[in-house]
């Protein structure tokens, strides 16, 4: 079992409260730290740890330091539940945090009711998670429905009618496609679906799926392949001439640095992609300071998963401070109070909807382009979809 323990107590805080014997507030984080998706777990862990160090350097929360304990859930629901239960019962954590995979998040969520322990999700994106209306589950990043609606808004403006899909065959891929095409047909009733391809999550051979798509001759292709899957697919599709045939390739997570970084100069230009956060946007002092601090600490640019984990940790600290307690009910009320917790993150303002505990925020999109300044493709012709354009109704009531 791979376990990383990162305790963010800095030497410069000698004399602060916890030096006098205060117990740390323990936060158990679940990320994917192995396999094709390990890059996400690495960046998420790093972002969370950077926030913990900043918070501890300012004196912690309620006079207590934060302690981050990171475990590898392997993107496997059974492993995720086992590790989460171990964190609760053996490590005695006060909060659960992180989670990359939607399937893992849905498997772990019932533990929050069983043990009355809050879970702050910073990555897993299925809208089903927050529509379960669980009292102690909070998501501090946007979800897949918001990504799909933003993609549909952009796709509706494109001069194409024939659409196809290629996505991972599990919860995230299925709900993303359904939300995208349903929304697109509302905006453009003249579009048609000519092909749907569902490779296994973690596939290494996409040849049959690529040729099936090319035979259907779509004008636009929507995809939610992510991390190592998207890297492998892009390389193989490029060899088939796929990106020369398809006019628009749209992927809400295609601009993740865990994709663009490994592809480097191999990345096709002109892909319409997003990444929930892009390190060059917005051009504000707040964002520039975060990027500089992250690069100084880790010698790399922050991916969206790093920034989302960083922001999620700060939002959790704000909720604890506002509650003046680590008790689950008090923290829930703090998240929900005053119309929902808000936080000015490097990417901009986040606001948590009290009814379903879902954060809404603006989303940045753009077309991939290579430049001499970076060893990977960056976003060109950026388009910002405001948070108000991605708000959907919820069945939850508080």
GROMACS .gro file of C-alpha atoms in nm, residues 18-158:
model
  141
   18UNK     CA    1   0.036   2.425   1.788
   19UNK     CA    2   0.391   2.453   1.914
   20UNK     CA    3   0.224   2.465   2.253
   21UNK     CA    4   0.071   2.122   2.206
   22UNK     CA    5  -0.234   2.172   1.985
   23UNK     CA    6  -0.350   1.863   1.800
   24UNK     CA    7  -0.345   1.888   1.420
   25UNK     CA    8  -0.662   1.888   1.212
   26UNK     CA    9  -0.615   1.573   1.004
   27UNK     CA   10  -0.726   1.565   0.643
   28UNK     CA   11  -0.721   1.234   0.454
   29UNK     CA   12  -0.679   1.284   0.079
   30UNK     CA   13  -0.755   1.021  -0.186
   31UNK     CA   14  -0.588   1.061  -0.525
   32UNK     CA   15  -0.476   0.834  -0.810
   33UNK     CA   16  -0.102   0.793  -0.755
   34UNK     CA   17  -0.033   0.495  -0.985
   35UNK     CA   18  -0.096   0.386  -1.344
   36UNK     CA   19  -0.194   0.599  -1.649
   37UNK     CA   20  -0.362   0.861  -1.431
   38UNK     CA   21  -0.091   0.908  -1.168
   39UNK     CA   22  -0.008   1.255  -1.300
   40UNK     CA   23  -0.341   1.379  -1.171
   41UNK     CA   24  -0.281   1.245  -0.823
   42UNK     CA   25   0.063   1.400  -0.815
   43UNK     CA   26  -0.062   1.746  -0.916
   44UNK     CA   27  -0.364   1.729  -0.685
   45UNK     CA   28  -0.147   1.629  -0.390
   46UNK     CA   29   0.099   1.908  -0.464
   47UNK     CA   30  -0.173   2.173  -0.487
   48UNK     CA   31  -0.329   2.060  -0.160
   49UNK     CA   32   0.006   2.056   0.018
   50UNK     CA   33   0.091   2.407  -0.104
   51UNK     CA   34  -0.234   2.534   0.046
   52UNK     CA   35  -0.172   2.349   0.373
   53UNK     CA   36   0.171   2.507   0.402
   54UNK     CA   37   0.031   2.856   0.337
   55UNK     CA   38  -0.244   2.808   0.596
   56UNK     CA   39  -0.004   2.672   0.856
   57UNK     CA   40   0.241   2.957   0.793
   58UNK     CA   41  -0.039   3.198   0.885
   59UNK     CA   42  -0.110   3.017   1.211
   60UNK     CA   43  -0.327   2.726   1.101
   61UNK     CA   44  -0.702   2.707   1.161
   62UNK     CA   45  -0.852   2.761   1.507
   63UNK     CA   46  -0.495   2.773   1.636
   64UNK     CA   47  -0.427   2.419   1.507
   65UNK     CA   48  -0.206   2.307   1.217
   66UNK     CA   49  -0.345   2.115   0.922
   67UNK     CA   50  -0.198   1.771   0.857
   68UNK     CA   51  -0.244   1.619   0.511
   69UNK     CA   52  -0.235   1.240   0.471
   70UNK     CA   53  -0.240   1.129   0.105
   71UNK     CA   54  -0.328   0.776  -0.009
   72UNK     CA   55  -0.348   0.606  -0.350
   73UNK     CA   56  -0.703   0.499  -0.438
   74UNK     CA   57  -0.578   0.368  -0.777
   75UNK     CA   58  -0.896   0.501  -0.940
   76UNK     CA   59  -1.062   0.183  -0.812
   77UNK     CA   60  -1.389   0.216  -0.614
   78UNK     CA   61  -1.314  -0.086  -0.392
   79UNK     CA   62  -0.968   0.043  -0.308
   80UNK     CA   63  -1.108   0.392  -0.253
   81UNK     CA   64  -1.367   0.271  -0.001
   82UNK     CA   65  -1.111   0.056   0.179
   83UNK     CA   66  -0.861   0.342   0.205
   84UNK     CA   67  -1.124   0.596   0.308
   85UNK     CA   68  -1.247   0.366   0.584
   86UNK     CA   69  -0.890   0.312   0.701
   87UNK     CA   70  -0.829   0.687   0.709
   88UNK     CA   71  -1.140   0.733   0.922
   89UNK     CA   72  -1.096   0.442   1.164
   90UNK     CA   73  -0.717   0.411   1.194
   91UNK     CA   74  -0.577   0.752   1.106
   92UNK     CA   75  -0.868   0.929   1.279
   93UNK     CA   76  -0.891   1.198   1.013
   94UNK     CA   77  -1.138   1.483   1.060
   95UNK     CA   78  -1.211   1.526   0.688
   96UNK     CA   79  -1.188   1.337   0.358
   97UNK     CA   80  -1.058   1.529   0.058
   98UNK     CA   81  -0.966   1.510  -0.312
   99UNK     CA   82  -1.080   1.210  -0.527
  100UNK     CA   83  -1.003   1.200  -0.899
  101UNK     CA   84  -1.242   0.934  -1.030
  102UNK     CA   85  -1.620   0.982  -1.042
  103UNK     CA   86  -1.673   0.612  -0.971
  104UNK     CA   87  -1.455   0.633  -0.660
  105UNK     CA   88  -1.637   0.945  -0.540
  106UNK     CA   89  -1.976   0.773  -0.569
  107UNK     CA   90  -1.845   0.469  -0.382
  108UNK     CA   91  -1.690   0.673  -0.099
  109UNK     CA   92  -1.978   0.919  -0.054
  110UNK     CA   93  -2.199   0.688   0.161
  111UNK     CA   94  -1.920   0.675   0.424
  112UNK     CA   95  -1.986   1.044   0.496
  113UNK     CA   96  -2.333   0.952   0.624
  114UNK     CA   97  -2.215   0.641   0.808
  115UNK     CA   98  -1.937   0.820   0.998
  116UNK     CA   99  -2.067   1.181   0.982
  117UNK     CA  100  -1.744   1.303   0.828
  118UNK     CA  101  -1.729   1.577   0.560
  119UNK     CA  102  -1.586   1.499   0.215
  120UNK     CA  103  -1.455   1.786  -0.001
  121UNK     CA  104  -1.428   1.668  -0.363
  122UNK     CA  105  -1.187   1.870  -0.577
  123UNK     CA  106  -1.179   1.674  -0.905
  124UNK     CA  107  -1.432   1.392  -0.964
  125UNK     CA  108  -1.695   1.551  -1.185
  126UNK     CA  109  -2.009   1.341  -1.218
  127UNK     CA  110  -2.313   1.561  -1.142
  128UNK     CA  111  -2.474   1.257  -0.977
  129UNK     CA  112  -2.248   1.306  -0.675
  130UNK     CA  113  -2.399   1.636  -0.564
  131UNK     CA  114  -2.749   1.544  -0.686
  132UNK     CA  115  -2.755   1.274  -0.418
  133UNK     CA  116  -2.802   1.567  -0.176
  134UNK     CA  117  -2.581   1.417   0.094
  135UNK     CA  118  -2.535   1.658   0.388
  136UNK     CA  119  -2.158   1.618   0.424
  137UNK     CA  120  -2.044   1.603   0.059
  138UNK     CA  121  -1.912   1.926  -0.097
  139UNK     CA  122  -1.761   1.979  -0.443
  140UNK     CA  123  -1.536   2.283  -0.479
  141UNK     CA  124  -1.468   2.246  -0.854
  142UNK     CA  125  -1.704   2.255  -1.151
  143UNK     CA  126  -1.866   1.932  -1.259
  144UNK     CA  127  -1.901   1.748  -1.590
  145UNK     CA  128  -2.246   1.891  -1.664
  146UNK     CA  129  -2.110   2.244  -1.644
  147UNK     CA  130  -1.825   2.143  -1.877
  148UNK     CA  131  -2.070   1.976  -2.117
  149UNK     CA  132  -2.303   2.277  -2.121
  150UNK     CA  133  -2.011   2.511  -2.189
  151UNK     CA  134  -1.895   2.281  -2.470
  152UNK     CA  135  -2.247   2.274  -2.615
  153UNK     CA  136  -2.270   2.654  -2.606
  154UNK     CA  137  -1.950   2.676  -2.810
  155UNK     CA  138  -2.044   2.386  -3.041
  156UNK     CA  139  -2.376   2.551  -3.121
  157UNK     CA  140  -2.187   2.840  -3.283
  158UNK     CA  141  -1.980   2.614  -3.510
   0.00000   0.00000   0.00000
